[in-house]
Short mmCIF file of C-alpha atoms and ligand atoms in Angstrom, two decimals:
data_model
loop_
_atom_site.label_atom_id
_atom_site.label_comp_id
_atom_site.label_asym_id
_atom_site.label_seq_id
_atom_site.Cartn_x
_atom_site.Cartn_y
_atom_site.Cartn_z
CA MET A 1 98.94 15.60 -53.19
CA ASN A 2 95.59 13.87 -52.28
CA THR A 3 94.28 11.92 -55.09
CA ASN A 4 91.27 10.13 -53.14
CA ILE A 5 92.14 7.16 -54.75
CA THR A 6 93.88 3.65 -53.59
CA PHE A 7 95.16 0.80 -55.05
CA SER A 8 94.12 -2.71 -53.77
CA MET A 9 94.67 -6.41 -54.19
CA ILE A 10 92.56 -9.27 -52.93
CA LYS A 11 95.69 -11.66 -52.62
CA PRO A 12 95.60 -15.64 -53.50
CA ASP A 13 95.01 -16.84 -50.23
CA ALA A 14 91.45 -14.98 -50.24
CA VAL A 15 90.55 -15.77 -53.55
CA ARG A 16 91.14 -19.17 -52.68
CA ASN A 17 89.15 -19.18 -49.90
CA ASN A 18 86.49 -17.79 -51.65
CA TYR A 19 86.35 -14.18 -49.75
CA ILE A 20 86.23 -12.13 -52.72
CA GLY A 21 82.22 -11.38 -52.43
CA LYS A 22 82.63 -10.73 -48.43
CA ILE A 23 85.84 -8.49 -49.10
CA LEU A 24 84.29 -6.41 -51.98
CA THR A 25 80.98 -5.81 -49.57
CA GLN A 26 83.36 -4.81 -46.59
CA MET A 27 85.06 -2.31 -48.94
CA THR A 28 81.85 -1.03 -50.58
CA GLU A 29 79.91 -0.58 -47.36
CA ALA A 30 82.69 1.22 -45.77
CA GLY A 31 82.53 4.32 -48.74
CA PHE A 32 84.78 2.80 -51.19
CA MET A 33 83.76 3.09 -54.70
CA ILE A 34 85.22 0.66 -57.50
CA LYS A 35 86.84 2.72 -60.09
CA ALA A 36 88.56 -0.57 -61.75
CA MET A 37 88.61 -4.03 -61.26
CA LYS A 38 89.71 -7.33 -62.92
CA LEU A 39 90.69 -10.83 -61.89
CA THR A 40 94.19 -11.61 -62.88
CA GLU A 41 97.30 -13.76 -62.50
CA LEU A 42 100.79 -12.09 -61.72
CA THR A 43 103.62 -13.28 -63.32
CA VAL A 44 106.95 -13.81 -61.54
CA SER A 45 108.33 -10.45 -63.17
CA GLN A 46 105.59 -8.70 -62.43
CA ALA A 47 104.95 -9.80 -58.64
CA ARG A 48 109.23 -9.11 -58.42
CA ALA A 49 108.29 -5.39 -59.72
CA PHE A 50 105.41 -4.88 -57.69
CA TYR A 51 106.98 -5.38 -54.21
CA GLU A 52 110.75 -4.08 -55.27
CA VAL A 53 110.57 -2.16 -52.50
CA HIS A 54 111.00 -5.35 -50.43
CA LYS A 55 113.73 -7.02 -52.57
CA GLU A 56 116.41 -7.17 -49.76
CA ARG A 57 113.95 -8.50 -47.07
CA PRO A 58 114.28 -12.02 -46.09
CA PHE A 59 110.53 -12.59 -47.11
CA TYR A 60 110.81 -11.52 -50.79
CA ASN A 61 111.22 -14.73 -52.61
CA ASP A 62 108.36 -16.37 -50.52
CA LEU A 63 106.19 -13.37 -51.06
CA VAL A 64 106.75 -13.47 -54.69
CA GLU A 65 105.79 -17.19 -54.89
CA PHE A 66 102.83 -16.57 -52.84
CA MET A 67 101.91 -13.71 -55.24
CA THR A 68 102.01 -15.73 -58.14
CA SER A 69 100.15 -19.11 -56.76
CA GLY A 70 96.60 -18.05 -58.04
CA PRO A 71 94.68 -14.95 -59.24
CA VAL A 72 94.32 -11.88 -57.55
CA VAL A 73 91.26 -9.68 -57.95
CA ALA A 74 93.13 -5.90 -58.61
CA LEU A 75 91.13 -2.73 -57.61
CA LEU A 76 91.26 0.90 -57.88
CA LEU A 77 88.97 2.59 -55.26
CA GLU A 78 87.98 6.14 -54.45
CA LYS A 79 87.00 8.01 -50.86
CA ASP A 80 87.79 10.90 -49.54
CA ASN A 81 91.04 10.45 -47.60
CA ALA A 82 91.75 6.83 -49.05
CA ILE A 83 95.01 5.60 -48.50
CA GLU A 84 94.43 6.24 -44.53
CA ASP A 85 91.07 5.08 -44.19
CA PHE A 86 91.93 1.96 -46.26
CA ARG A 87 94.87 1.06 -44.26
CA THR A 88 92.23 1.11 -41.48
CA LEU A 89 89.79 -0.89 -42.85
CA ILE A 90 92.44 -3.88 -43.60
CA GLY A 91 94.34 -3.37 -40.52
CA SER A 92 97.62 -4.29 -39.59
CA THR A 93 100.18 -6.37 -41.90
CA ASP A 94 100.24 -9.49 -38.96
CA PRO A 95 96.49 -10.36 -39.04
CA SER A 96 97.02 -11.47 -35.31
CA LYS A 97 97.92 -8.08 -34.55
CA ALA A 98 94.95 -6.58 -36.51
CA ASP A 99 92.21 -5.01 -34.93
CA LYS A 100 88.86 -6.71 -34.63
CA GLY A 101 86.61 -6.29 -37.59
CA THR A 102 88.84 -5.60 -39.94
CA ILE A 103 89.68 -7.36 -43.17
CA ARG A 104 92.70 -9.08 -42.46
CA GLU A 105 91.17 -10.21 -38.89
CA LYS A 106 88.57 -11.85 -40.69
CA TYR A 107 90.09 -13.46 -43.38
CA ALA A 108 93.78 -13.39 -43.58
CA GLU A 109 95.93 -16.38 -43.05
CA SER A 110 98.93 -15.48 -42.03
CA ILE A 111 101.42 -12.32 -41.92
CA GLN A 112 102.23 -13.12 -45.73
CA ASN A 113 99.00 -14.90 -46.60
CA ASN A 114 97.01 -11.75 -45.39
CA ALA A 115 94.32 -11.51 -47.87
CA VAL A 116 94.43 -7.95 -49.17
CA HIS A 117 97.16 -5.38 -50.29
CA GLY A 118 96.64 -1.27 -49.82
CA SER A 119 98.75 1.42 -51.34
CA ASP A 120 100.90 3.19 -48.37
CA SER A 121 101.07 6.68 -50.36
CA ASP A 122 99.13 8.58 -52.72
CA GLU A 123 102.55 8.46 -55.01
CA ASN A 124 102.06 4.75 -54.84
CA ALA A 125 98.51 4.60 -55.44
CA VAL A 126 98.85 6.34 -58.85
CA ILE A 127 101.91 4.01 -59.53
CA GLU A 128 100.05 1.06 -58.57
CA SER A 129 97.14 1.33 -60.64
CA ASP A 130 98.68 2.59 -63.65
CA PHE A 131 101.11 -1.04 -63.67
CA PHE A 132 97.59 -2.82 -63.57
CA PHE A 133 94.69 -0.45 -65.56
CA SER A 134 94.71 1.20 -68.54
CA ARG A 135 92.86 4.48 -68.79
CA LEU A 136 89.80 2.47 -70.68
CA GLU A 137 89.61 -0.05 -67.76
CA ARG A 138 88.67 2.68 -65.56
CA VAL A 139 85.42 4.81 -65.33
P1 ATP B 1 101.04 -4.40 -48.75
O1 ATP B 1 102.00 -3.72 -49.46
O2 ATP B 1 100.73 -5.98 -49.00
O3 ATP B 1 99.22 -3.55 -48.54
P2 ATP B 1 101.61 -3.88 -45.65
O4 ATP B 1 101.77 -2.35 -46.59
O5 ATP B 1 100.83 -3.84 -44.88
O6 ATP B 1 101.26 -5.06 -47.02
P3 ATP B 1 104.34 -4.26 -46.48
O7 ATP B 1 105.42 -4.30 -45.13
O8 ATP B 1 104.16 -3.27 -47.40
O9 ATP B 1 103.26 -4.60 -45.44
O10 ATP B 1 104.87 -6.04 -46.91
C1 ATP B 1 104.45 -6.43 -47.99
C2 ATP B 1 103.76 -7.79 -47.76
O11 ATP B 1 105.01 -8.50 -47.55
C3 ATP B 1 102.91 -7.83 -46.57
O12 ATP B 1 101.48 -7.50 -46.88
C4 ATP B 1 103.09 -9.27 -46.53
O13 ATP B 1 102.10 -10.30 -47.62
C5 ATP B 1 104.44 -9.51 -46.94
N1 ATP B 1 105.39 -9.93 -45.33
C6 ATP B 1 105.58 -8.40 -45.03
N2 ATP B 1 106.42 -8.84 -43.60
C7 ATP B 1 106.38 -10.29 -43.75
C8 ATP B 1 107.05 -11.06 -42.77
N3 ATP B 1 107.55 -10.49 -41.54
N4 ATP B 1 107.08 -12.40 -43.23
C9 ATP B 1 106.66 -12.69 -44.37
N5 ATP B 1 105.80 -12.06 -44.71
C10 ATP B 1 105.92 -10.60 -44.94
MG1 MG B 2 102.83 -2.10 -48.38
#
């Protein structure tokens, strides 16, 4: 299954640092079409559910605290080969290891406060998009 969509979030660090505009520009200039977008704040239970796969990891509680520390921008994005191309655009989880010019290399603060999320599979893109957006909120 190739859905040509990915789900992204601009995380609280990047919102606080006023990078929303720059990050959206980099996404759209790379060929991603915005199909849904909202500024919102995650509750603790939403953040725990969103990162449920990481619940046994040592960084889980800190990650939930970070993801609920301020607003995020949730995005549904469309492009051919969306999952892989978007992960290339954002760069490695750890910004110190991210390729030059990637969103995380330019805008992230740390391995935790790493500016953006990108779905890791077509299945998760659908699950994550449904988590944030109703049918009426999409174009
Ligand atoms: P995301 O799922 O947010 O797109 P990712 O797929 O690159 O990021 P994951 O392994 O899924 O990375 O980790 C989810 C998030 O957990 C990371 O984006 C980061 O915010 C945080 N994280 C991952 N590894 C660490 C770590 N070693 N220490 C602290 N935080 C971490
Ligand atoms: Mg991930």
